[in-house]
Coordinates of C-alpha atoms in Angstrom, one line a residue:
M336 CA 235.1 162.3 -24.4
P337 CA 234.4 161.6 -20.7
R338 CA 232.0 158.9 -19.8
S339 CA 228.5 159.7 -18.6
P340 CA 227.8 159.3 -14.9
N341 CA 225.4 156.5 -15.8
L342 CA 228.1 154.5 -17.6
E343 CA 230.6 155.2 -14.8
N344 CA 228.2 153.8 -12.2
V345 CA 227.3 150.7 -14.3
S346 CA 231.0 150.0 -15.0
T347 CA 231.9 150.4 -11.3
R348 CA 229.3 147.9 -10.2
L349 CA 230.2 145.3 -12.9
Q350 CA 233.9 145.7 -12.0
R351 CA 233.0 145.0 -8.4
I352 CA 231.2 141.7 -9.4
A353 CA 234.2 140.7 -11.5
Q354 CA 236.6 141.4 -8.6
L355 CA 234.6 139.2 -6.2
A356 CA 234.4 136.4 -8.9
R357 CA 238.1 136.7 -9.6
E358 CA 239.2 136.6 -5.9
D359 CA 237.2 133.5 -5.2
R360 CA 236.7 131.1 -8.2
K361 CA 234.3 128.9 -6.1
R362 CA 232.2 131.8 -4.9
V363 CA 228.4 131.2 -5.5
F364 CA 226.5 134.5 -6.1
L365 CA 223.2 134.5 -4.3
S366 CA 222.3 138.1 -4.9
L367 CA 223.0 139.8 -8.3
A368 CA 219.6 141.1 -9.5
H369 CA 219.9 144.3 -7.5
H370 CA 222.7 145.4 -9.8
I371 CA 220.1 145.6 -12.6
D372 CA 218.5 149.0 -12.1
I373 CA 217.3 151.7 -14.4
E374 CA 220.9 152.9 -15.1
L375 CA 222.0 149.4 -16.2
L376 CA 218.8 149.0 -18.3
R377 CA 219.6 152.3 -20.0
E378 CA 223.1 151.1 -20.8
A379 CA 221.7 147.7 -22.0
Y380 CA 219.3 149.7 -24.3
R381 CA 222.2 151.7 -25.7
L382 CA 224.1 148.5 -26.5
T383 CA 221.2 146.8 -28.1
R384 CA 221.0 146.9 -31.9
K385 CA 218.3 149.1 -33.2
D386 CA 218.1 147.9 -36.8
G387 CA 217.1 144.3 -36.0
A388 CA 213.9 142.7 -37.2
P389 CA 210.9 143.0 -34.8
G390 CA 209.8 140.0 -32.7
V391 CA 206.4 138.5 -32.3
D392 CA 204.9 141.7 -31.0
G393 CA 206.0 143.6 -34.1
L394 CA 207.4 146.5 -32.0
T395 CA 210.4 148.2 -33.5
A396 CA 213.3 149.9 -31.6
A397 CA 212.0 153.3 -32.9
A398 CA 208.6 152.7 -31.5
Y399 CA 210.0 151.5 -28.1
A400 CA 212.1 154.6 -27.9
E401 CA 209.1 156.9 -28.1
N402 CA 208.4 156.3 -24.4
L403 CA 211.8 155.0 -23.5
E404 CA 211.9 155.9 -19.8
E405 CA 208.4 154.6 -19.1
N406 CA 209.1 151.4 -21.0
L407 CA 212.4 150.7 -19.2
Q408 CA 210.8 151.4 -15.8
S409 CA 208.0 149.1 -16.5
L410 CA 210.4 146.4 -17.7
L411 CA 212.5 146.8 -14.5
D412 CA 209.4 146.6 -12.3
R413 CA 208.2 143.4 -14.0
F414 CA 211.7 141.9 -13.9
K415 CA 212.2 142.6 -10.1
S416 CA 208.7 141.4 -9.1
G417 CA 208.8 138.3 -11.2
R418 CA 205.9 139.4 -13.4
Y419 CA 208.0 139.6 -16.5
T420 CA 206.7 137.1 -19.1
A421 CA 209.2 136.1 -21.7
P422 CA 207.5 136.2 -25.1
P423 CA 208.2 133.4 -27.6
V424 CA 210.9 134.0 -30.2
R425 CA 210.0 134.3 -33.9
R426 CA 211.8 131.6 -35.9
V427 CA 213.3 132.4 -39.3
Y428 CA 215.7 130.5 -41.4
I429 CA 218.9 131.7 -43.1
P430 CA 221.2 129.8 -45.6
K431 CA 223.8 127.5 -44.2
G432 CA 226.8 126.7 -46.3
S433 CA 227.0 126.7 -50.1
D434 CA 223.9 124.4 -50.5
P435 CA 220.8 126.6 -50.9
S436 CA 218.6 123.7 -49.6
K437 CA 220.4 123.8 -46.2
T438 CA 219.3 126.4 -43.7
R439 CA 219.8 127.0 -40.0
P440 CA 217.2 128.5 -37.6
I441 CA 217.5 131.9 -36.0
G442 CA 215.3 133.1 -33.2
V443 CA 214.2 136.7 -33.2
P444 CA 213.2 138.0 -29.7
T445 CA 211.1 141.1 -29.1
F446 CA 213.1 144.3 -28.7
E447 CA 212.2 144.6 -25.0
D448 CA 213.3 141.0 -24.5
K449 CA 216.7 141.9 -26.1
V450 CA 217.2 144.8 -23.7
L451 CA 216.6 142.6 -20.7
Q452 CA 218.7 139.8 -22.0
R453 CA 221.5 142.3 -22.6
A454 CA 221.3 143.5 -19.0
V455 CA 221.4 140.0 -17.6
T456 CA 224.2 139.1 -20.0
M457 CA 226.2 142.1 -18.7
V458 CA 225.9 140.7 -15.1
L459 CA 226.7 137.1 -16.1
E460 CA 229.6 138.3 -18.1
A461 CA 231.1 140.0 -15.1
V462 CA 231.1 136.7 -13.3
Y463 CA 232.1 134.2 -16.0
E464 CA 234.8 136.3 -17.7
Q465 CA 236.8 135.4 -14.6
D466 CA 236.3 131.7 -15.2
F467 CA 236.5 131.4 -19.0
L468 CA 239.8 130.1 -20.3
D469 CA 242.1 131.6 -23.0
C470 CA 241.2 128.9 -25.5
S471 CA 237.7 130.4 -26.1
Y472 CA 237.3 133.4 -28.3
A473 CA 233.6 133.9 -29.3
F474 CA 231.2 136.4 -27.8
R475 CA 233.8 137.7 -25.3
P476 CA 235.1 141.3 -24.8
G477 CA 238.2 142.1 -26.7
R478 CA 238.3 138.7 -28.5
S479 CA 237.7 137.8 -32.1
A480 CA 237.8 135.1 -34.7
H481 CA 241.0 136.7 -36.2
Q482 CA 242.7 136.3 -32.8
A483 CA 241.7 132.7 -32.8
I484 CA 243.1 131.9 -36.2
G485 CA 246.2 134.0 -35.5
T486 CA 246.9 132.0 -32.3
L487 CA 246.2 128.7 -34.2
R488 CA 248.8 129.6 -36.8
K489 CA 251.4 130.5 -34.2
L490 CA 250.9 127.2 -32.4
L491 CA 251.2 125.2 -35.6
M492 CA 254.3 127.0 -36.6
K493 CA 255.8 126.6 -33.1
M494 CA 255.1 122.8 -33.1
E495 CA 256.0 122.5 -36.8
G496 CA 252.5 121.0 -37.3
G497 CA 251.4 117.9 -35.6
W498 CA 247.9 116.4 -35.6
V499 CA 244.7 118.5 -35.8
L500 CA 241.4 117.2 -34.6
E501 CA 238.8 119.1 -36.6
A502 CA 235.4 118.7 -34.8
D503 CA 231.8 119.7 -35.5
I504 CA 229.1 119.6 -32.9
Q505 CA 225.9 118.5 -34.6
G506 CA 223.0 120.9 -33.9
Y507 CA 224.6 122.3 -30.8
F508 CA 222.3 125.3 -30.2
E509 CA 219.2 123.0 -30.7
N510 CA 220.5 120.3 -28.4
L511 CA 221.9 122.1 -25.4
D512 CA 220.4 120.3 -22.3
H513 CA 218.5 122.7 -20.0
G514 CA 219.0 120.5 -17.0
Q515 CA 222.7 120.3 -17.4
L516 CA 222.9 124.1 -18.0
R517 CA 221.0 124.7 -14.8
G518 CA 223.5 122.5 -13.0
F519 CA 226.4 124.4 -14.4
L520 CA 224.8 127.8 -13.4
D521 CA 224.2 126.4 -9.8
Q522 CA 228.0 126.3 -9.4
R523 CA 228.3 130.1 -9.7
V524 CA 224.9 131.9 -9.9
R525 CA 221.9 131.1 -7.7
D526 CA 220.2 134.5 -7.6
G527 CA 216.5 133.6 -7.7
V528 CA 215.4 136.6 -9.9
L529 CA 218.1 136.0 -12.5
R530 CA 217.6 132.3 -12.6
R531 CA 213.8 132.4 -12.9
T532 CA 214.2 134.9 -15.8
I533 CA 216.7 132.6 -17.5
D534 CA 214.3 129.7 -17.1
K535 CA 211.5 131.8 -18.7
W536 CA 213.7 132.4 -21.7
L537 CA 214.5 128.7 -22.0
K538 CA 210.8 127.8 -21.8
A539 CA 209.5 130.8 -23.8
G540 CA 208.8 128.7 -26.9
V541 CA 209.2 129.3 -30.6
L542 CA 206.6 130.8 -33.0
E543 CA 206.9 129.5 -36.5
E544 CA 204.3 130.0 -39.2
G545 CA 201.7 130.7 -36.6
Q546 CA 202.5 127.5 -34.6
L547 CA 203.9 127.8 -31.1
S548 CA 206.2 125.0 -29.9
H549 CA 208.2 124.5 -26.7
P550 CA 211.4 122.7 -27.3
I551 CA 212.8 120.9 -24.2
T552 CA 216.4 121.5 -25.3
G553 CA 218.4 124.2 -26.9
T554 CA 218.8 128.0 -26.8
P555 CA 217.7 129.9 -30.0
Q556 CA 220.5 131.4 -32.0
G557 CA 219.7 135.1 -32.2
G558 CA 218.9 135.5 -28.6
V559 CA 221.1 138.0 -26.8
A560 CA 221.7 135.8 -23.8
S561 CA 222.2 132.7 -25.9
P562 CA 226.0 133.3 -26.6
I563 CA 227.0 133.5 -22.9
L564 CA 224.8 130.6 -21.9
S565 CA 226.3 128.5 -24.7
N566 CA 229.8 129.6 -23.6
I567 CA 229.1 128.6 -20.0
Y568 CA 227.9 125.2 -21.2
L569 CA 230.9 124.4 -23.4
H570 CA 233.3 125.9 -20.8
K571 CA 232.2 123.1 -18.5
V572 CA 231.7 120.4 -21.1
L573 CA 234.9 121.0 -23.1
D574 CA 237.3 123.8 -22.1
E575 CA 237.6 123.0 -18.4
W576 CA 237.6 119.2 -18.9
F577 CA 240.3 119.4 -21.6
A578 CA 242.5 121.7 -19.4
E579 CA 242.1 119.8 -16.1
V580 CA 241.5 116.2 -17.1
V581 CA 242.8 115.5 -20.6
K582 CA 246.0 117.5 -21.0
P583 CA 247.7 116.2 -17.8
R584 CA 247.3 112.6 -19.2
L585 CA 248.8 113.3 -22.6
Q586 CA 252.5 112.7 -23.5
G587 CA 253.0 115.6 -25.9
A588 CA 251.9 119.2 -26.2
A589 CA 248.2 119.8 -26.8
Y590 CA 246.0 122.9 -27.4
L591 CA 242.4 123.7 -27.7
L592 CA 241.0 126.6 -29.6
R593 CA 237.2 127.2 -29.6
F594 CA 235.0 129.9 -31.2
A595 CA 231.4 129.3 -30.0
D596 CA 230.6 125.7 -31.0
D597 CA 233.5 125.5 -33.6
F598 CA 236.7 124.1 -32.2
V599 CA 239.9 122.4 -33.2
L600 CA 242.5 120.5 -31.1
V601 CA 246.1 120.6 -32.0
L602 CA 248.2 117.7 -30.7
Q603 CA 251.9 117.0 -31.1
L604 CA 251.7 113.2 -31.0
E605 CA 249.5 110.9 -33.1
A606 CA 249.0 108.5 -30.1
D607 CA 247.6 111.4 -28.0
A608 CA 245.4 112.6 -30.9
R609 CA 243.8 109.1 -31.3
R610 CA 243.2 108.8 -27.6
V611 CA 241.4 112.2 -27.6
L612 CA 239.4 111.3 -30.7
E613 CA 238.2 108.1 -28.9
V614 CA 237.1 109.8 -25.7
L615 CA 235.7 113.0 -27.1
P616 CA 232.3 111.6 -28.5
K617 CA 231.8 109.8 -25.1
R618 CA 232.3 113.1 -23.2
F619 CA 229.9 115.0 -25.4
G620 CA 227.3 112.2 -25.2
R621 CA 227.2 112.6 -21.5
F622 CA 225.8 116.1 -22.0
G623 CA 223.3 115.4 -24.7
L624 CA 225.6 116.5 -27.6
R625 CA 226.9 114.6 -30.6
L626 CA 229.9 115.1 -32.9
H627 CA 229.1 115.0 -36.6
P628 CA 230.4 111.7 -37.9
D629 CA 231.3 113.1 -41.3
K630 CA 232.7 116.4 -40.2
T631 CA 234.8 115.3 -37.3
R632 CA 238.2 114.0 -38.5
L633 CA 241.8 113.7 -37.5
V634 CA 244.2 115.4 -39.9
R635 CA 247.9 114.8 -40.1
F636 CA 249.4 118.3 -40.4
E637 CA 253.1 118.0 -40.0
R638 CA 255.4 120.4 -41.8
P639 CA 256.7 118.8 -45.1
R640 CA 260.1 117.2 -44.6
G641 CA 262.6 114.9 -46.3
Q642 CA 262.7 114.7 -50.1
A643 CA 259.9 117.3 -50.4
E644 CA 262.2 119.9 -48.8
S645 CA 265.0 119.4 -51.4
R646 CA 262.9 119.1 -54.5
G647 CA 260.4 121.9 -53.6
A648 CA 257.4 119.6 -53.6
E649 CA 254.0 121.0 -52.7
P650 CA 252.5 120.0 -49.3
H651 CA 250.0 117.5 -50.7
E652 CA 252.8 115.4 -52.2
E653 CA 254.3 114.8 -48.8
G654 CA 251.2 113.7 -47.1
P655 CA 250.0 116.5 -44.8
R656 CA 246.4 117.6 -45.4
S657 CA 244.5 120.8 -44.9
F658 CA 241.7 121.6 -42.5
D659 CA 239.0 124.2 -42.2
F660 CA 238.4 126.5 -39.2
L661 CA 236.4 129.7 -38.9
G662 CA 235.9 130.1 -42.7
F663 CA 239.5 129.5 -43.7
T664 CA 241.3 126.5 -45.1
H665 CA 244.7 126.1 -43.3
Y666 CA 247.5 124.4 -45.1
W667 CA 251.3 124.4 -45.6
G668 CA 252.7 126.6 -48.3
R669 CA 255.9 128.3 -49.3
S670 CA 256.8 131.7 -48.0
R671 CA 258.5 134.3 -50.2
R672 CA 261.8 133.1 -48.8
G673 CA 261.1 129.6 -49.8
G674 CA 260.4 128.1 -46.3
W675 CA 257.3 126.2 -45.3
V676 CA 254.7 128.3 -43.4
V677 CA 251.1 127.8 -42.3
T678 CA 249.0 129.8 -44.6
R679 CA 245.2 130.4 -45.0
K680 CA 242.8 130.9 -47.8
T681 CA 239.0 131.3 -47.9
A682 CA 237.4 127.9 -47.4
T683 CA 235.7 126.6 -50.6
D684 CA 232.2 126.5 -49.1
R685 CA 232.5 130.1 -47.8
F686 CA 233.8 131.3 -51.2
T687 CA 230.9 129.6 -53.0
R688 CA 228.4 130.9 -50.5
A689 CA 229.7 134.5 -51.0
L690 CA 229.4 134.3 -54.8
R691 CA 225.9 132.8 -54.5
R692 CA 224.8 135.8 -52.3
F693 CA 226.4 138.3 -54.7
N694 CA 224.6 136.6 -57.6
L695 CA 221.2 136.6 -55.9
W696 CA 221.6 140.2 -54.8
C697 CA 222.7 141.5 -58.3
R698 CA 219.8 139.6 -59.9
G699 CA 217.2 141.0 -57.4
N700 CA 218.5 144.6 -57.7
R701 CA 219.4 144.8 -61.4
H702 CA 216.7 147.4 -62.2
T703 CA 217.8 149.8 -59.4
P704 CA 220.0 152.8 -60.3
I705 CA 223.6 151.8 -61.0
K706 CA 224.9 154.4 -58.5
W707 CA 222.9 152.8 -55.7
Q708 CA 224.0 149.3 -56.7
H709 CA 227.6 150.5 -56.7
E710 CA 227.3 151.9 -53.2
K711 CA 225.8 148.7 -51.9
L712 CA 228.4 146.5 -53.7
L713 CA 231.2 148.5 -52.2
K714 CA 229.9 147.9 -48.7
K715 CA 229.4 144.2 -49.4
L716 CA 232.9 143.8 -50.9
N717 CA 234.6 145.8 -48.1
G718 CA 232.7 143.7 -45.5
H719 CA 234.0 140.5 -47.1
R720 CA 237.5 141.9 -47.2
D721 CA 237.3 143.0 -43.5
Y722 CA 237.0 139.3 -42.5
Y723 CA 238.8 137.4 -45.2
G724 CA 241.5 140.0 -46.0
I725 CA 244.3 138.3 -44.0
T726 CA 247.8 137.9 -45.1
G727 CA 248.3 135.0 -47.6
N728 CA 244.7 135.2 -48.9
S729 CA 245.2 137.6 -51.8
R730 CA 244.5 135.0 -54.5
A731 CA 241.1 134.1 -53.1
L732 CA 240.2 137.8 -52.7
N733 CA 241.2 138.6 -56.2
S734 CA 239.3 135.6 -57.5
L735 CA 236.2 136.8 -55.7
L736 CA 236.5 140.3 -57.2
H737 CA 236.9 138.8 -60.7
W738 CA 233.7 136.7 -60.3
V739 CA 231.7 139.6 -58.8
K740 CA 232.6 141.8 -61.8
R741 CA 231.3 139.0 -64.1
I742 CA 228.2 138.6 -62.1
W743 CA 227.4 142.3 -62.0
R744 CA 227.9 142.6 -65.8
K745 CA 225.7 139.6 -66.4
W746 CA 222.8 141.0 -64.5
L747 CA 223.2 144.6 -65.8
S748 CA 223.0 143.1 -69.2
R749 CA 219.6 141.7 -68.4
R750 CA 218.0 145.0 -67.2
S751 CA 215.9 144.9 -70.4
R752 CA 215.6 142.8 -73.6
T753 CA 217.6 145.4 -75.5
S754 CA 220.5 145.6 -73.0
N755 CA 223.8 144.7 -74.5
L756 CA 226.6 145.5 -72.0
T757 CA 229.7 144.4 -73.7
W758 CA 232.9 144.0 -71.8
E759 CA 234.2 147.2 -73.4
R760 CA 231.2 149.2 -72.2
F761 CA 231.3 147.5 -68.8
N762 CA 235.0 148.5 -68.3
L763 CA 234.1 152.1 -69.0
L764 CA 231.3 151.8 -66.4
L765 CA 233.9 150.5 -63.9
E766 CA 236.0 153.6 -64.5
R767 CA 233.1 155.7 -63.3
Y768 CA 232.0 153.2 -60.6
P769 CA 235.2 151.3 -59.6
L770 CA 235.1 148.3 -57.4
P771 CA 237.8 148.1 -54.6
N772 CA 240.9 146.1 -54.8
L773 CA 240.5 143.4 -52.2
R774 CA 243.9 143.5 -50.7
A775 CA 244.9 141.3 -47.8
Y776 CA 245.8 143.8 -45.1
R777 CA 245.1 142.1 -41.8
V778 CA 247.8 140.2 -40.0
A779 CA 246.2 137.2 -38.2

């Protein structure tokens, strides 16, 4: 299907920005806002999710679409003239990890704000995709978490392990320093209209339980522009610094892999690993960030050798340890041919979190029609498989399916006081409403 003229024009303009940024990596763009016109706003609207929760104005995507052209033109006029006022984001909390008492904040912008943030992000992306390094994978075109863990496995296999620095930035999105971010943006983008709009988003404030606050740091998770702004920040703080300052001073091979604020460093030599572990907190401290003292650790991850090779010992007997990255536990295991390979399984906290969500959902929906429950469970299980269904993770997938069946039977048995869904009857129900085999099908 051919592209529409609108999309062709938008793509051509963004490619031109990218070409200029690629040809001169030190070029400072003083004029970019003129690229955001009604055509680009239409494309930004098309790319914006329509099923998200409404912001502080309560306006849904459907309501905005009723007078779409008028709304987009008004948005464009206010953006270009500087009259656009960034509304505060509505703060909600979602569960974090397997502990139900732990949550993380998510900001919900208004739908119109999402459209404008998408448009600005498209322009910024055209510039910064030419600067970002291969080590970063999050919120970038054509890149994914599966690519990151696939690259990580290849590096570990090539190096036969080594030392892994597993790091966790404490409250990254809440502590990103606005002044430092502005300084980083100055090195590439100084367009006045874009920069004033970004400043408005940073200062817009947060509405929580009727109370409006104005944090002096951070960028709310959930904002459309937040991912690229956070990538720009960590590109300067971590990626560029590691590539240009740290690696040339190390004696052995060293690699960085980052997905948003989650990252690991793979180093060949212990001495190098300990040097990096010593300087990394100081580097982050300069930019208002802090590594979590309990979740940042150095892991010896060498391939099992010596006596363990001959007697077939498991990796933990030899000394190497596992580490978690992007929801998977990475460890040494035996291949079908008997050799040591890096394999992955669903991390314990992610597994527990998934089961807790299935349990809460089945409990809350136990009185709905079984056919409807079955359709929703299929979507949830397939969604879990789409992410965790990588080669080597079949045992964890099968275990999850086993527990989901038990959970579903448990809550179907409590639909009424007289319900008595024995396993025999439940198995007959599964013949009519089968749950999918969660096979590991994705190579990563």
